[in-house]
PDB file of N, CA and C in Angstrom:
ATOM      1  N   MET A   1      15.138 -59.932   3.105  1.00  0.00           N
ATOM      2  CA  MET A   1      15.849 -60.952   2.271  1.00  0.00           C
ATOM      3  C   MET A   1      16.763 -61.949   3.084  1.00  0.00           C
ATOM      4  N   PHE A   2      17.117 -61.417   4.284  1.00  0.00           N
ATOM      5  CA  PHE A   2      17.994 -62.432   5.165  1.00  0.00           C
ATOM      6  C   PHE A   2      17.097 -63.487   5.519  1.00  0.00           C
ATOM      7  N   ASN A   3      15.697 -63.354   5.915  1.00  0.00           N
ATOM      8  CA  ASN A   3      14.862 -64.296   6.473  1.00  0.00           C
ATOM      9  C   ASN A   3      14.424 -65.322   5.375  1.00  0.00           C
ATOM     10  N   ALA A   4      14.795 -65.096   4.165  1.00  0.00           N
ATOM     11  CA  ALA A   4      14.505 -66.060   3.170  1.00  0.00           C
ATOM     12  C   ALA A   4      15.401 -67.311   3.370  1.00  0.00           C
ATOM     13  N   PHE A   5      16.620 -67.368   3.821  1.00  0.00           N
ATOM     14  CA  PHE A   5      17.334 -68.544   4.174  1.00  0.00           C
ATOM     15  C   PHE A   5      17.747 -68.791   5.386  1.00  0.00           C
ATOM     16  N   TYR A   6      17.217 -67.857   6.402  1.00  0.00           N
ATOM     17  CA  TYR A   6      17.596 -67.984   7.838  1.00  0.00           C
ATOM     18  C   TYR A   6      16.498 -67.506   8.602  1.00  0.00           C
ATOM     19  N   ASP A   7      15.875 -68.300   9.612  1.00  0.00           N
ATOM     20  CA  ASP A   7      14.686 -68.169  10.328  1.00  0.00           C
ATOM     21  C   ASP A   7      15.032 -67.322  11.666  1.00  0.00           C
ATOM     22  N   ALA A   8      16.182 -66.961  11.800  1.00  0.00           N
ATOM     23  CA  ALA A   8      16.390 -66.207  13.147  1.00  0.00           C
ATOM     24  C   ALA A   8      16.703 -64.714  13.062  1.00  0.00           C
ATOM     25  N   ASN A   9      16.940 -63.979  14.035  1.00  0.00           N
ATOM     26  CA  ASN A   9      17.261 -62.559  14.084  1.00  0.00           C
ATOM     27  C   ASN A   9      18.564 -62.297  13.399  1.00  0.00           C
ATOM     28  N   PRO A  10      18.681 -61.481  12.595  1.00  0.00           N
ATOM     29  CA  PRO A  10      20.038 -61.211  11.841  1.00  0.00           C
ATOM     30  C   PRO A  10      21.053 -60.751  12.899  1.00  0.00           C
ATOM     31  N   TRP A  11      20.676 -59.953  14.000  1.00  0.00           N
ATOM     32  CA  TRP A  11      21.644 -59.725  14.863  1.00  0.00           C
ATOM     33  C   TRP A  11      22.096 -60.879  15.731  1.00  0.00           C
ATOM     34  N   VAL A  12      21.250 -61.741  15.894  1.00  0.00           N
ATOM     35  CA  VAL A  12      21.875 -62.988  16.772  1.00  0.00           C
ATOM     36  C   VAL A  12      22.673 -63.805  15.833  1.00  0.00           C
ATOM     37  N   PHE A  13      22.287 -63.839  14.699  1.00  0.00           N
ATOM     38  CA  PHE A  13      23.389 -64.663  13.574  1.00  0.00           C
ATOM     39  C   PHE A  13      24.644 -63.911  13.548  1.00  0.00           C
ATOM     40  N   LEU A  14      24.591 -62.548  13.618  1.00  0.00           N
ATOM     41  CA  LEU A  14      25.883 -61.931  13.496  1.00  0.00           C
ATOM     42  C   LEU A  14      26.700 -61.968  14.850  1.00  0.00           C
ATOM     43  N   LEU A  15      26.044 -61.979  16.018  1.00  0.00           N
ATOM     44  CA  LEU A  15      26.772 -62.161  17.122  1.00  0.00           C
ATOM     45  C   LEU A  15      27.219 -63.487  17.460  1.00  0.00           C
ATOM     46  N   CYS A  16      26.303 -64.423  17.342  1.00  0.00           N
ATOM     47  CA  CYS A  16      26.727 -66.029  17.789  1.00  0.00           C
ATOM     48  C   CYS A  16      27.446 -66.541  16.640  1.00  0.00           C
ATOM     49  N   THR A  17      26.936 -66.464  15.494  1.00  0.00           N
ATOM     50  CA  THR A  17      27.608 -67.292  14.314  1.00  0.00           C
ATOM     51  C   THR A  17      28.962 -66.713  13.773  1.00  0.00           C
ATOM     52  N   ILE A  18      28.648 -65.439  13.401  1.00  0.00           N
ATOM     53  CA  ILE A  18      29.902 -64.660  12.675  1.00  0.00           C
ATOM     54  C   ILE A  18      30.934 -64.347  13.708  1.00  0.00           C
ATOM     55  N   ILE A  19      30.580 -63.570  14.857  1.00  0.00           N
ATOM     56  CA  ILE A  19      31.617 -63.192  15.695  1.00  0.00           C
ATOM     57  C   ILE A  19      32.156 -64.396  16.554  1.00  0.00           C
ATOM     58  N   LEU A  20      31.307 -64.930  17.398  1.00  0.00           N
ATOM     59  CA  LEU A  20      31.656 -65.896  18.452  1.00  0.00           C
ATOM     60  C   LEU A  20      32.163 -67.161  17.720  1.00  0.00           C
ATOM     61  N   GLY A  21      31.181 -67.709  16.842  1.00  0.00           N
ATOM     62  CA  GLY A  21      31.398 -68.880  16.284  1.00  0.00           C
ATOM     63  C   GLY A  21      32.609 -68.859  15.319  1.00  0.00           C
ATOM     64  N   GLY A  22      32.599 -67.536  14.414  1.00  0.00           N
ATOM     65  CA  GLY A  22      33.644 -67.476  13.421  1.00  0.00           C
ATOM     66  C   GLY A  22      35.021 -67.404  14.135  1.00  0.00           C
ATOM     67  N   ALA A  23      35.081 -66.685  15.301  1.00  0.00           N
ATOM     68  CA  ALA A  23      36.389 -66.571  15.908  1.00  0.00           C
ATOM     69  C   ALA A  23      36.990 -67.895  16.405  1.00  0.00           C
ATOM     70  N   THR A  24      36.051 -68.714  16.981  1.00  0.00           N
ATOM     71  CA  THR A  24      36.223 -70.145  17.380  1.00  0.00           C
ATOM     72  C   THR A  24      36.623 -71.033  16.177  1.00  0.00           C
ATOM     73  N   ALA A  25      35.758 -71.017  15.024  1.00  0.00           N
ATOM     74  CA  ALA A  25      36.072 -71.640  14.054  1.00  0.00           C
ATOM     75  C   ALA A  25      37.573 -71.373  13.391  1.00  0.00           C
ATOM     76  N   TYR A  26      37.891 -70.039  13.297  1.00  0.00           N
ATOM     77  CA  TYR A  26      39.301 -69.689  12.837  1.00  0.00           C
ATOM     78  C   TYR A  26      40.465 -70.439  13.584  1.00  0.00           C
ATOM     79  N   VAL A  27      40.214 -70.174  14.997  1.00  0.00           N
ATOM     80  CA  VAL A  27      41.213 -70.834  16.031  1.00  0.00           C
ATOM     81  C   VAL A  27      41.242 -72.424  15.784  1.00  0.00           C
ATOM     82  N   THR A  28      39.965 -72.960  15.691  1.00  0.00           N
ATOM     83  CA  THR A  28      40.082 -74.376  15.430  1.00  0.00           C
ATOM     84  C   THR A  28      40.647 -74.743  14.153  1.00  0.00           C
ATOM     85  N   GLY A  29      40.536 -74.220  13.070  1.00  0.00           N
ATOM     86  CA  GLY A  29      41.180 -74.631  11.859  1.00  0.00           C
ATOM     87  C   GLY A  29      42.637 -74.291  12.038  1.00  0.00           C
ATOM     88  N   LYS A  30      43.107 -73.270  12.612  1.00  0.00           N
ATOM     89  CA  LYS A  30      44.475 -72.996  12.854  1.00  0.00           C
ATOM     90  C   LYS A  30      45.062 -74.214  13.692  1.00  0.00           C
ATOM     91  N   ALA A  31      44.435 -74.445  14.837  1.00  0.00           N
ATOM     92  CA  ALA A  31      45.048 -75.474  15.802  1.00  0.00           C
ATOM     93  C   ALA A  31      45.071 -76.813  14.994  1.00  0.00           C
ATOM     94  N   ILE A  32      44.221 -77.157  14.264  1.00  0.00           N
ATOM     95  CA  ILE A  32      44.271 -78.454  13.484  1.00  0.00           C
ATOM     96  C   ILE A  32      45.388 -78.415  12.413  1.00  0.00           C
ATOM     97  N   ALA A  33      45.499 -77.433  11.667  1.00  0.00           N
ATOM     98  CA  ALA A  33      46.793 -77.162  10.856  1.00  0.00           C
ATOM     99  C   ALA A  33      48.077 -77.200  11.666  1.00  0.00           C
ATOM    100  N   GLU A  34      48.224 -76.613  12.812  1.00  0.00           N
ATOM    101  CA  GLU A  34      49.531 -76.590  13.433  1.00  0.00           C
ATOM    102  C   GLU A  34      49.871 -77.734  13.910  1.00  0.00           C
ATOM    103  N   THR A  35      48.882 -78.751  14.225  1.00  0.00           N
ATOM    104  CA  THR A  35      49.358 -80.070  14.591  1.00  0.00           C
ATOM    105  C   THR A  35      49.464 -81.162  13.662  1.00  0.00           C
ATOM    106  N   TRP A  36      49.439 -80.651  12.389  1.00  0.00           N
ATOM    107  CA  TRP A  36      49.618 -81.340  11.215  1.00  0.00           C
ATOM    108  C   TRP A  36      48.513 -82.453  11.022  1.00  0.00           C
ATOM    109  N   ARG A  37      47.364 -82.209  11.409  1.00  0.00           N
ATOM    110  CA  ARG A  37      46.310 -83.025  11.092  1.00  0.00           C
ATOM    111  C   ARG A  37      45.607 -83.044   9.933  1.00  0.00           C
ATOM    112  N   PRO A  38      44.900 -83.896   9.203  1.00  0.00           N
ATOM    113  CA  PRO A  38      44.299 -83.718   7.893  1.00  0.00           C
ATOM    114  C   PRO A  38      43.005 -82.560   7.901  1.00  0.00           C
ATOM    115  N   PHE A  39      42.816 -82.174   6.706  1.00  0.00           N
ATOM    116  CA  PHE A  39      41.779 -81.126   6.485  1.00  0.00           C
ATOM    117  C   PHE A  39      40.469 -81.650   6.902  1.00  0.00           C
ATOM    118  N   TRP A  40      40.041 -82.873   6.662  1.00  0.00           N
ATOM    119  CA  TRP A  40      38.786 -83.383   7.024  1.00  0.00           C
ATOM    120  C   TRP A  40      38.327 -83.385   8.489  1.00  0.00           C
ATOM    121  N   GLN A  41      39.225 -83.217   9.259  1.00  0.00           N
ATOM    122  CA  GLN A  41      39.103 -82.996  10.857  1.00  0.00           C
ATOM    123  C   GLN A  41      38.577 -81.547  11.065  1.00  0.00           C
ATOM    124  N   VAL A  42      38.733 -80.522  10.268  1.00  0.00           N
ATOM    125  CA  VAL A  42      38.151 -79.158  10.253  1.00  0.00           C
ATOM    126  C   VAL A  42      36.841 -79.306  10.176  1.00  0.00           C
ATOM    127  N   ILE A  43      36.369 -80.110   9.074  1.00  0.00           N
ATOM    128  CA  ILE A  43      34.966 -80.184   8.760  1.00  0.00           C
ATOM    129  C   ILE A  43      34.320 -81.000  10.072  1.00  0.00           C
ATOM    130  N   ALA A  44      34.748 -82.005  10.539  1.00  0.00           N
ATOM    131  CA  ALA A  44      34.157 -82.807  11.685  1.00  0.00           C
ATOM    132  C   ALA A  44      33.976 -81.909  12.917  1.00  0.00           C
ATOM    133  N   TYR A  45      35.062 -81.115  13.119  1.00  0.00           N
ATOM    134  CA  TYR A  45      35.105 -80.390  14.448  1.00  0.00           C
ATOM    135  C   TYR A  45      34.061 -79.132  14.282  1.00  0.00           C
ATOM    136  N   LEU A  46      34.048 -78.554  12.995  1.00  0.00           N
ATOM    137  CA  LEU A  46      33.048 -77.525  12.993  1.00  0.00           C
ATOM    138  C   LEU A  46      31.655 -77.867  12.919  1.00  0.00           C
ATOM    139  N   MET A  47      31.284 -79.157  12.453  1.00  0.00           N
ATOM    140  CA  MET A  47      29.916 -79.582  12.548  1.00  0.00           C
ATOM    141  C   MET A  47      29.546 -79.802  14.070  1.00  0.00           C
ATOM    142  N   CYS A  48      30.608 -80.121  14.816  1.00  0.00           N
ATOM    143  CA  CYS A  48      30.249 -80.266  16.401  1.00  0.00           C
ATOM    144  C   CYS A  48      30.061 -78.743  16.839  1.00  0.00           C
ATOM    145  N   LEU A  49      30.983 -77.820  16.459  1.00  0.00           N
ATOM    146  CA  LEU A  49      30.864 -76.422  16.861  1.00  0.00           C
ATOM    147  C   LEU A  49      29.361 -75.844  16.347  1.00  0.00           C
ATOM    148  N   GLY A  50      28.943 -76.167  15.297  1.00  0.00           N
ATOM    149  CA  GLY A  50      27.787 -75.713  14.753  1.00  0.00           C
ATOM    150  C   GLY A  50      26.478 -76.189  15.589  1.00  0.00           C
ATOM    151  N   VAL A  51      26.596 -77.226  16.231  1.00  0.00           N
ATOM    152  CA  VAL A  51      25.472 -77.713  17.262  1.00  0.00           C
ATOM    153  C   VAL A  51      25.587 -76.723  18.566  1.00  0.00           C
ATOM    154  N   VAL A  52      26.807 -76.400  18.837  1.00  0.00           N
ATOM    155  CA  VAL A  52      27.154 -75.525  20.181  1.00  0.00           C
ATOM    156  C   VAL A  52      26.563 -74.148  19.743  1.00  0.00           C
ATOM    157  N   VAL A  53      26.852 -73.569  18.468  1.00  0.00           N
ATOM    158  CA  VAL A  53      26.293 -72.161  18.250  1.00  0.00           C
ATOM    159  C   VAL A  53      24.704 -72.297  18.136  1.00  0.00           C
ATOM    160  N   ARG A  54      24.146 -73.326  17.661  1.00  0.00           N
ATOM    161  CA  ARG A  54      22.683 -73.330  17.579  1.00  0.00           C
ATOM    162  C   ARG A  54      22.140 -73.441  19.074  1.00  0.00           C
ATOM    163  N   PHE A  55      22.869 -74.188  19.973  1.00  0.00           N
ATOM    164  CA  PHE A  55      22.427 -74.233  21.533  1.00  0.00           C
ATOM    165  C   PHE A  55      22.656 -72.845  22.065  1.00  0.00           C
ATOM    166  N   ILE A  56      23.641 -72.207  21.820  1.00  0.00           N
ATOM    167  CA  ILE A  56      23.829 -70.777  22.361  1.00  0.00           C
ATOM    168  C   ILE A  56      22.653 -69.748  22.031  1.00  0.00           C
ATOM    169  N   GLN A  57      22.280 -69.898  20.692  1.00  0.00           N
ATOM    170  CA  GLN A  57      21.129 -69.135  20.183  1.00  0.00           C
ATOM    171  C   GLN A  57      19.924 -69.453  20.900  1.00  0.00           C
ATOM    172  N   PHE A  58      19.725 -70.762  20.935  1.00  0.00           N
ATOM    173  CA  PHE A  58      18.525 -71.327  21.655  1.00  0.00           C
ATOM    174  C   PHE A  58      18.549 -70.767  23.119  1.00  0.00           C
ATOM    175  N   ALA A  59      19.626 -71.046  23.764  1.00  0.00           N
ATOM    176  CA  ALA A  59      19.409 -70.697  25.290  1.00  0.00           C
ATOM    177  C   ALA A  59      19.412 -69.303  25.685  1.00  0.00           C
ATOM    178  N   LEU A  60      20.202 -68.475  24.890  1.00  0.00           N
ATOM    179  CA  LEU A  60      20.353 -67.085  25.279  1.00  0.00           C
ATOM    180  C   LEU A  60      19.288 -66.232  24.474  1.00  0.00           C
ATOM    181  N   PHE A  61      18.786 -66.543  23.208  1.00  0.00           N
ATOM    182  CA  PHE A  61      17.898 -65.760  22.392  1.00  0.00           C
ATOM    183  C   PHE A  61      16.517 -66.379  22.145  1.00  0.00           C
ATOM    184  N   GLN A  62      16.420 -67.556  22.449  1.00  0.00           N
ATOM    185  CA  GLN A  62      15.130 -68.271  22.397  1.00  0.00           C
ATOM    186  C   GLN A  62      14.792 -68.343  20.771  1.00  0.00           C
ATOM    187  N   GLU A  63      15.821 -68.697  20.217  1.00  0.00           N
ATOM    188  CA  GLU A  63      15.664 -69.194  18.564  1.00  0.00           C
ATOM    189  C   GLU A  63      15.398 -70.540  18.743  1.00  0.00           C
ATOM    190  N   ARG A  64      15.060 -71.205  17.333  1.00  0.00           N
ATOM    191  CA  ARG A  64      14.561 -72.472  17.322  1.00  0.00           C
ATOM    192  C   ARG A  64      15.818 -73.281  17.440  1.00  0.00           C
ATOM    193  N   LEU A  65      15.806 -74.408  18.108  1.00  0.00           N
ATOM    194  CA  LEU A  65      17.006 -75.359  18.350  1.00  0.00           C
ATOM    195  C   LEU A  65      17.075 -76.229  17.174  1.00  0.00           C
ATOM    196  N   LEU A  66      16.029 -76.844  16.774  1.00  0.00           N
ATOM    197  CA  LEU A  66      16.054 -77.881  15.765  1.00  0.00           C
ATOM    198  C   LEU A  66      15.507 -77.421  14.438  1.00  0.00           C
ATOM    199  N   SER A  67      16.355 -76.725  13.818  1.00  0.00           N
ATOM    200  CA  SER A  67      16.145 -76.106  12.466  1.00  0.00           C
ATOM    201  C   SER A  67      17.211 -76.530  11.571  1.00  0.00           C
ATOM    202  N   MET A  68      17.104 -77.506  10.604  1.00  0.00           N
ATOM    203  CA  MET A  68      18.042 -77.974   9.874  1.00  0.00           C
ATOM    204  C   MET A  68      18.761 -76.868   8.905  1.00  0.00           C
ATOM    205  N   ARG A  69      17.672 -75.993   8.410  1.00  0.00           N
ATOM    206  CA  ARG A  69      18.134 -75.015   7.541  1.00  0.00           C
ATOM    207  C   ARG A  69      19.128 -73.865   8.276  1.00  0.00           C
ATOM    208  N   ASN A  70      18.861 -73.623   9.395  1.00  0.00           N
ATOM    209  CA  ASN A  70      19.584 -72.535  10.251  1.00  0.00           C
ATOM    210  C   ASN A  70      20.822 -73.297  10.435  1.00  0.00           C
ATOM    211  N   TYR A  71      20.850 -74.583  10.851  1.00  0.00           N
ATOM    212  CA  TYR A  71      22.191 -75.288  11.267  1.00  0.00           C
ATOM    213  C   TYR A  71      23.042 -75.444   9.899  1.00  0.00           C
ATOM    214  N   LEU A  72      22.452 -75.568   8.792  1.00  0.00           N
ATOM    215  CA  LEU A  72      23.404 -75.667   7.504  1.00  0.00           C
ATOM    216  C   LEU A  72      23.959 -74.262   7.326  1.00  0.00           C
ATOM    217  N   VAL A  73      23.152 -73.259   7.468  1.00  0.00           N
ATOM    218  CA  VAL A  73      23.662 -71.899   7.218  1.00  0.00           C
ATOM    219  C   VAL A  73      24.905 -71.479   8.188  1.00  0.00           C
ATOM    220  N   ASP A  74      24.478 -71.904   9.552  1.00  0.00           N
ATOM    221  CA  ASP A  74      25.689 -71.777  10.521  1.00  0.00           C
ATOM    222  C   ASP A  74      26.864 -72.611  10.162  1.00  0.00           C
ATOM    223  N   ILE A  75      26.794 -73.973   9.633  1.00  0.00           N
ATOM    224  CA  ILE A  75      27.993 -74.747   9.248  1.00  0.00           C
ATOM    225  C   ILE A  75      28.571 -73.989   8.201  1.00  0.00           C
ATOM    226  N   ALA A  76      27.887 -73.591   7.216  1.00  0.00           N
ATOM    227  CA  ALA A  76      28.614 -72.829   6.137  1.00  0.00           C
ATOM    228  C   ALA A  76      29.321 -71.859   6.372  1.00  0.00           C
ATOM    229  N   ALA A  77      28.947 -70.903   7.261  1.00  0.00           N
ATOM    230  CA  ALA A  77      29.648 -69.698   7.889  1.00  0.00           C
ATOM    231  C   ALA A  77      30.934 -70.169   8.563  1.00  0.00           C
ATOM    232  N   LEU A  78      30.617 -71.189   9.383  1.00  0.00           N
ATOM    233  CA  LEU A  78      31.778 -71.769  10.232  1.00  0.00           C
ATOM    234  C   LEU A  78      32.800 -72.318   9.460  1.00  0.00           C
ATOM    235  N   ILE A  79      32.532 -73.078   8.461  1.00  0.00           N
ATOM    236  CA  ILE A  79      33.516 -73.724   7.596  1.00  0.00           C
ATOM    237  C   ILE A  79      34.379 -72.740   6.717  1.00  0.00           C
ATOM    238  N   VAL A  80      33.726 -71.517   6.443  1.00  0.00           N
ATOM    239  CA  VAL A  80      34.488 -70.529   5.636  1.00  0.00           C
ATOM    240  C   VAL A  80      35.542 -69.977   6.612  1.00  0.00           C
ATOM    241  N   PHE A  81      35.197 -69.752   7.986  1.00  0.00           N
ATOM    242  CA  PHE A  81      36.278 -69.174   8.972  1.00  0.00           C
ATOM    243  C   PHE A  81      37.232 -70.255   9.239  1.00  0.00           C
ATOM    244  N   GLY A  82      36.808 -71.575   9.328  1.00  0.00           N
ATOM    245  CA  GLY A  82      37.745 -72.579   9.692  1.00  0.00           C
ATOM    246  C   GLY A  82      38.671 -72.816   8.624  1.00  0.00           C
ATOM    247  N   VAL A  83      38.188 -72.926   7.492  1.00  0.00           N
ATOM    248  CA  VAL A  83      39.100 -73.155   6.273  1.00  0.00           C
ATOM    249  C   VAL A  83      40.091 -71.858   6.038  1.00  0.00           C
ATOM    250  N   VAL A  84      39.703 -70.669   6.386  1.00  0.00           N
ATOM    251  CA  VAL A  84      40.808 -69.477   6.311  1.00  0.00           C
ATOM    252  C   VAL A  84      41.783 -69.734   7.493  1.00  0.00           C
ATOM    253  N   GLY A  85      41.268 -70.151   8.512  1.00  0.00           N
ATOM    254  CA  GLY A  85      42.365 -70.416   9.746  1.00  0.00           C
ATOM    255  C   GLY A  85      43.245 -71.597   9.310  1.00  0.00           C
ATOM    256  N   TYR A  86      42.767 -72.686   8.751  1.00  0.00           N
ATOM    257  CA  TYR A  86      43.530 -73.676   8.363  1.00  0.00           C
ATOM    258  C   TYR A  86      44.636 -73.388   7.207  1.00  0.00           C
ATOM    259  N   ALA A  87      44.046 -72.624   6.181  1.00  0.00           N
ATOM    260  CA  ALA A  87      44.899 -72.260   5.231  1.00  0.00           C
ATOM    261  C   ALA A  87      46.090 -71.248   5.501  1.00  0.00           C
ATOM    262  N   VAL A  88      45.729 -70.201   6.575  1.00  0.00           N
ATOM    263  CA  VAL A  88      46.669 -69.456   6.832  1.00  0.00           C
ATOM    264  C   VAL A  88      47.845 -70.102   7.726  1.00  0.00           C
ATOM    265  N   ALA A  89      47.421 -71.009   8.497  1.00  0.00           N
ATOM    266  CA  ALA A  89      48.350 -71.822   9.489  1.00  0.00           C
ATOM    267  C   ALA A  89      49.167 -72.710   8.585  1.00  0.00           C
ATOM    268  N   ARG A  90      48.618 -73.275   7.688  1.00  0.00           N
ATOM    269  CA  ARG A  90      49.302 -74.342   6.825  1.00  0.00           C
ATOM    270  C   ARG A  90      50.274 -73.688   5.872  1.00  0.00           C
ATOM    271  N   ARG A  91      49.971 -72.413   5.304  1.00  0.00           N
ATOM    272  CA  ARG A  91      50.715 -71.801   4.514  1.00  0.00           C
ATOM    273  C   ARG A  91      52.049 -71.203   5.275  1.00  0.00           C
ATOM    274  N   HIS A  92      51.909 -70.969   6.653  1.00  0.00           N
ATOM    275  CA  HIS A  92      52.973 -70.507   7.422  1.00  0.00           C
ATOM    276  C   HIS A  92      53.819 -71.673   7.631  1.00  0.00           C
ATOM    277  N   GLN A  93      53.285 -72.714   7.995  1.00  0.00           N
ATOM    278  CA  GLN A  93      54.072 -73.997   8.255  1.00  0.00           C
ATOM    279  C   GLN A  93      54.792 -74.332   7.014  1.00  0.00           C
ATOM    280  N   MET A  94      54.382 -74.379   5.802  1.00  0.00           N
ATOM    281  CA  MET A  94      54.946 -74.811   4.531  1.00  0.00           C
ATOM    282  C   MET A  94      56.201 -74.004   4.458  1.00  0.00           C
ATOM    283  N   ALA A  95      55.825 -72.492   4.569  1.00  0.00           N
ATOM    284  CA  ALA A  95      56.928 -71.594   4.242  1.00  0.00           C
ATOM    285  C   ALA A  95      58.133 -71.731   5.195  1.00  0.00           C
ATOM    286  N   THR A  96      57.743 -71.993   6.523  1.00  0.00           N
ATOM    287  CA  THR A  96      58.837 -72.202   7.386  1.00  0.00           C
ATOM    288  C   THR A  96      59.374 -73.478   7.297  1.00  0.00           C
ATOM    289  N   GLN A  97      58.649 -74.513   7.283  1.00  0.00           N
ATOM    290  CA  GLN A  97      59.530 -75.931   7.293  1.00  0.00           C
ATOM    291  C   GLN A  97      60.156 -76.099   6.006  1.00  0.00           C
ATOM    292  N   TYR A  98      59.666 -75.669   4.898  1.00  0.00           N
ATOM    293  CA  TYR A  98      60.119 -75.956   3.564  1.00  0.00           C
ATOM    294  C   TYR A  98      60.690 -74.711   2.858  1.00  0.00           C
ATOM    295  N   SER A  99      61.390 -73.853   3.488  1.00  0.00           N
ATOM    296  CA  SER A  99      61.932 -72.670   2.994  1.00  0.00           C
ATOM    297  C   SER A  99      62.710 -72.690   1.716  1.00  0.00           C
ATOM    298  N   TRP A 100      63.314 -73.679   1.596  1.00  0.00           N
ATOM    299  CA  TRP A 100      64.253 -73.943   0.465  1.00  0.00           C
ATOM    300  C   TRP A 100      63.415 -73.948  -0.939  1.00  0.00           C
ATOM    301  N   ALA A 101      61.994 -74.632  -0.641  1.00  0.00           N
ATOM    302  CA  ALA A 101      61.201 -74.798  -1.829  1.00  0.00           C
ATOM    303  C   ALA A 101      60.292 -73.479  -2.130  1.00  0.00           C
ATOM    304  N   ALA A 102      60.104 -72.642  -1.390  1.00  0.00           N
ATOM    305  CA  ALA A 102      59.302 -71.554  -1.194  1.00  0.00           C
ATOM    306  C   ALA A 102      60.055 -70.429  -1.984  1.00  0.00           C
ATOM    307  N   THR A 103      59.411 -69.823  -3.028  1.00  0.00           N
ATOM    308  CA  THR A 103      59.952 -68.618  -3.858  1.00  0.00           C
ATOM    309  C   THR A 103      59.055 -67.368  -3.614  1.00  0.00           C
ATOM    310  N   LYS A 104      59.639 -66.461  -3.504  1.00  0.00           N
ATOM    311  CA  LYS A 104      58.770 -65.142  -3.249  1.00  0.00           C
ATOM    312  C   LYS A 104      58.396 -64.658  -4.646  1.00  0.00           C
ATOM    313  N   SER A 105      57.075 -64.284  -4.428  1.00  0.00           N
ATOM    314  CA  SER A 105      56.505 -63.703  -5.718  1.00  0.00           C
ATOM    315  C   SER A 105      56.120 -62.235  -5.614  1.00  0.00           C
ATOM    316  N   GLY A 106      56.578 -61.554  -6.633  1.00  0.00           N
ATOM    317  CA  GLY A 106      56.200 -59.878  -6.590  1.00  0.00           C
ATOM    318  C   GLY A 106      57.267 -59.333  -5.675  1.00  0.00           C
TER     319      GLY A 106
END
């Protein structure tokens, strides 16, 4: 079932995209939020990171380099991690910067 939408080895996807790329995407999203930059920059940086992840898969594991479908799946996974990192950092910033406007729930 995994090969229906991704042409690479599932272990390579897990190692390169989810673990390495996901951690990098999370930190990237967090760094962009901490410097008060706009959200669209997360998407731009993660598209570049997707190219790097595809190259690592190609260079280390002989996966196909120029596969648009695999690139889009990698980008989708990276965007999830990047958005989470951005949201966590921005939530912390807003609670710290505007503590008078934040109310505790529960």
